Amino acid sequence: MIVRMRFGKLGKVRWTSHRDVARMWERALRRAKLPVAYTGGFSPRARLSFGLALPTGCESVAEYLDVALEAELEPALVAERVCPLLPRGIGVLGAGEPEPGSGSLQEEVTSCMWEISVPRSTRSELDEVLSRLMGAASLPILRERKGHVVSDDLRPSLLALFAQHTHDELGTTLVAELGTRPRGVRPAELAELLDIELGLARRTCQWIERGGSKFEPLDVLPAVPAVAVERAS
Amino acid sequence: MTSSLWPRIEPLLAQVTKPARYIGGELGAREPLHEPGRVAWLLIYPDTYEIGLPNQGLQILYEILNEREDALAERAYAPWTDMERAMRSAGIPLFSLETTRPAAEFDVLAFNLSAELTYTNVLNLIDLAGLAVRSKERTGDAPLVVAGGHCAFNPEPLADFIDAFVLGDGEEVVGEISEVLLDRVADHPRGRHELLRALARLDGVYVPALYEARYDGTSLVGVVPRFRDVPERVEKRAIGDLGEWPLPKQQLVPLVEVVHDRLNVEVFRGCTRGCRFCQAGMITRPVRERPASQVDEMVRAGLARTGYDEVALTSLSSADFSGIEHAVSSVINDPQCSGQVSVSLPSLRVDAFTVGIAAEIQKVRRTGLTFAPEGGTWRMRQVMNKLIREEDLYSAVDSAFAQGWRRVKLYFLIGLPTETDEDVLGIAELARRCAEIGHRYHHNVTLTTSVGGFVPKPHTPFQWFGQDTIEELRRKVGMLRDALRGARGVSLRWHGAEATAAEGIVSRGDRRVGAVVEHVWRAGGTFQEWSEHFDLGLWTAGLEAAGLSLEDTVYRHREQREVLPWDHLSAGLHRDFLWQDFSEALHEHVLEDCRWTPCYDCGVCTGLPVEHVVASSVPPAGGSQGTGQDISVGGLMPAHFVHEAHRDMAVGAAGGAEDPAARRSLGSGPRARTTSGARSMGIVDTRASGGGA
Ligand code: SF4
């Protein structure tokens, strides 16, 4: 069976990479002695599949992972067993079974919600830049790929952008819905487009759009356990 | 009061590579409470996090100190150059990983010295902590700066910068140092000088400022105490029973990938194989095995606690452990591990028996096997006392290929005493022959031949020997390259001759070399173990500025009567024994492993309150290192390993330099850290054993 878990990555641990997080999960699952299925062949690996990579340095309350198990177990039990064994700042927010016949997380997710803090900015300043961006027909950025400089248009992936409440010190929060097609956009790229200083970026949601409506990859209400929100600093 | 620098550190992390190096958070890490009555130690490994984290010596002391009521310990590693730049420009000093506290708020900064080329990092880290680098310029309440680890056995190049060195196992002495410091911390603070005097009274502690280095012209004539209560000679510390120290119990599991990323269980400490080039073996005598049942328990508990899928049974030659077959089979047959845990034995001995064990443990991931014959000919191996007979060598390689391995890596040293061009070419011939054996079993094999230049090390029989020049090493490597041109399946890897020379400056340097280390550091030469940062020009300029030369510090043969810079420090070995063993080496005389044969009085067991702790009274099946083996046929190659075209050459061959068949061989045993070279791969054996900080 496949158990899908939603997890958060908050605090100091955000400085680890996507790959590091995968290794943390492998070790935690082994420590929990859960009947994880392994691949065959010369170097057996636990059958885990992670969704979209979270850039190093970003936080998230909406990461997903599918674990293949060799036995039938209650998803909530899996979450309960593994959660205390994860490093501080990584916490399970929900568990369930993906709908039968659904594809991999990577294929299915169509957009992500982000909250990005923009230090030393006011809401009105930011609003102005955002509306300029949303009004543009195309937003090319130059990238090097396989030794060639290519131009990517990010405009199609900017689905929604708005500025939120201002804190005196922290600046403004930019809320963004960024599509994954034709290509995903990272918060750092958005900051480059906006020509703003990038503060803490947190992924808050992943959406699967199908037939005109949006679903989350896991149909459970995210109850946020204390372990996940505890800041590691 | 909070001293955490975290709010100032975090903004830097977005600008640097591998930011997770600076966040700690490992499973097993402590966040100790700093309070009066506890001596605060900052344990520092002077290289990157990935290299330093797995160091078991540091982790052992970390646990011991944190379990004491009167002490606590945190850790720090050398920030990479980008992070150091960011820290310096933001005015952030070296900080501890656990509570991100400034290094200067600790009572002790303790460095692990595992490699000479990290010394410039040591100076840099003292400076980054905000302290004066020279110990005599550090005043009153500045933290005490101490160092331990293998390189502390010739501490003279760092004598001007470090307040106290610990020789040998650190398990007991860290507590004693804490007590001395606590005396100072708690009651009436004594002066720094009195503190150093008190430390010098501890066994195994060397306080260089209390000794004067005397010269006659440019020759060192002695390093002598300046006060009567300071010992003339400092003896190393050695724990008697490894079983009393089942540590680390909480091995640190990092959040990011590091070298040797696995559970490590030290099965014994010390080595008496007597390889004459190997400092690690000589200075850690005698052999102290861990009880087999404790090994089992540490493996079982460690795997369950960490979630690792690999365990290494560590020591300088783990196949020599009395309980090795049992230890290996109990992991493999443990249903809890259910085929997903692999065992590794760093430093494989070279014989078919060992390959058999390797085959048992690598049932699945049978990728590559590494052996360290060190010498290309049996003659050379007799000189080194690395007693791998031709028969053992080729049986090992043959059985490795026969059992499915396709990649075999062989380590060699060049620049050894009495070495001839023929010995060097023996490496090439041996490699070709091994690849040929491989091709009998597989279409494609890779035989990696890794060659390093020999750096003579203090407290070994070869400590008197003059190191090969850069040019000579290059010539020899060129010869090997030519000889291996077109050899199918063989690839040659070479550690830079220039880094070998720089290592040589420090390895046997005296106090005057401190100025060289300081020069290199001041000129920006940190991370000298890394090829992208290594710069020989800085070292030669430093030598020149100090009035020294490569010729005198590195290439020169030392005289029998000459005072060596570490003569006032003892690893327990008699100087006479070492000299005699050196003389025997030159005559190709060999010494058996004393753990299974009578003692030849090297001085360790008689002079120190320790002796061998070895469960088995007999050598492993098939014999080892001369014991239980017929050495007289060591140079004889069994005919079935000889390629048709060469067969006539092997007939009737017995050991000896003239014997053409003796020009082929391979071996194993401890992979001594004889050359760090420039660490181009970023990976180096970090010696899992040893408790020195
Ligand atoms: S004193 Fe004797 S038994 Fe002990 S290590 Fe030395 S030679 Fe071996």
PDB file of C-alpha atoms and ligand atoms in Angstrom, chain B residues 271-272 285-287 572-573 577 591-595 597-607 610-612, ligand 1:
ATOM      1  CA  CYS B 271      48.102  -2.077  16.297  1.00  0.00           C
ATOM      2  CA  THR B 272      51.183  -4.221  16.560  1.00  0.00           C
ATOM      3  CA  ARG B 285      50.217   0.448  20.947  1.00  0.00           C
ATOM      4  CA  PRO B 286      49.393  -1.910  22.560  1.00  0.00           C
ATOM      5  CA  VAL B 287      46.354  -3.656  21.094  1.00  0.00           C
ATOM      6  CA  GLY B 572      56.113   4.509  24.959  1.00  0.00           C
ATOM      7  CA  LEU B 573      58.506   3.303  22.263  1.00  0.00           C
ATOM      8  CA  PHE B 577      64.130  -0.007  19.528  1.00  0.00           C
ATOM      9  CA  LEU B 591      59.381  -8.542  12.730  1.00  0.00           C
ATOM     10  CA  GLU B 592      56.279 -10.552  13.476  1.00  0.00           C
ATOM     11  CA  ASP B 593      53.155  -9.197  15.099  1.00  0.00           C
ATOM     12  CA  CYS B 594      53.825  -9.311  18.859  1.00  0.00           C
ATOM     13  CA  ARG B 595      50.211  -9.878  19.779  1.00  0.00           C
ATOM     14  CA  THR B 597      54.376 -14.004  19.283  1.00  0.00           C
ATOM     15  CA  PRO B 598      56.833 -13.168  22.034  1.00  0.00           C
ATOM     16  CA  CYS B 599      57.472  -9.562  22.928  1.00  0.00           C
ATOM     17  CA  TYR B 600      60.491  -7.877  21.394  1.00  0.00           C
ATOM     18  CA  ASP B 601      60.418  -5.102  23.947  1.00  0.00           C
ATOM     19  CA  CYS B 602      59.526  -1.996  22.018  1.00  0.00           C
ATOM     20  CA  GLY B 603      58.954  -0.370  25.387  1.00  0.00           C
ATOM     21  CA  VAL B 604      55.209   0.166  25.414  1.00  0.00           C
ATOM     22  CA  CYS B 605      53.943  -2.680  27.565  1.00  0.00           C
ATOM     23  CA  THR B 606      56.905  -2.522  29.889  1.00  0.00           C
ATOM     24  CA  GLY B 607      56.932   1.233  30.269  1.00  0.00           C
ATOM     25  CA  VAL B 610      48.872  -1.186  29.900  1.00  0.00           C
ATOM     26  CA  GLU B 611      49.243  -4.411  28.003  1.00  0.00           C
ATOM     27  CA  HIS B 612      47.628  -6.265  25.151  1.00  0.00           C
TER      28      HIS B 612
HETATM   29  S1  SF4 C   1      56.200  -4.095  24.514  1.00  0.00           S
HETATM   30 FE1  SF4 C   1      56.409  -6.050  23.452  1.00  0.00          FE
HETATM   31  S2  SF4 C   1      54.342  -6.922  23.377  1.00  0.00           S
HETATM   32 FE2  SF4 C   1      54.122  -4.733  23.893  1.00  0.00          FE
HETATM   33  S3  SF4 C   1      53.784  -3.752  21.911  1.00  0.00           S
HETATM   34 FE3  SF4 C   1      55.985  -3.650  22.323  1.00  0.00          FE
HETATM   35  S4  SF4 C   1      56.840  -5.469  21.351  1.00  0.00           S
HETATM   36 FE4  SF4 C   1      54.625  -5.766  21.464  1.00  0.00          FE
END
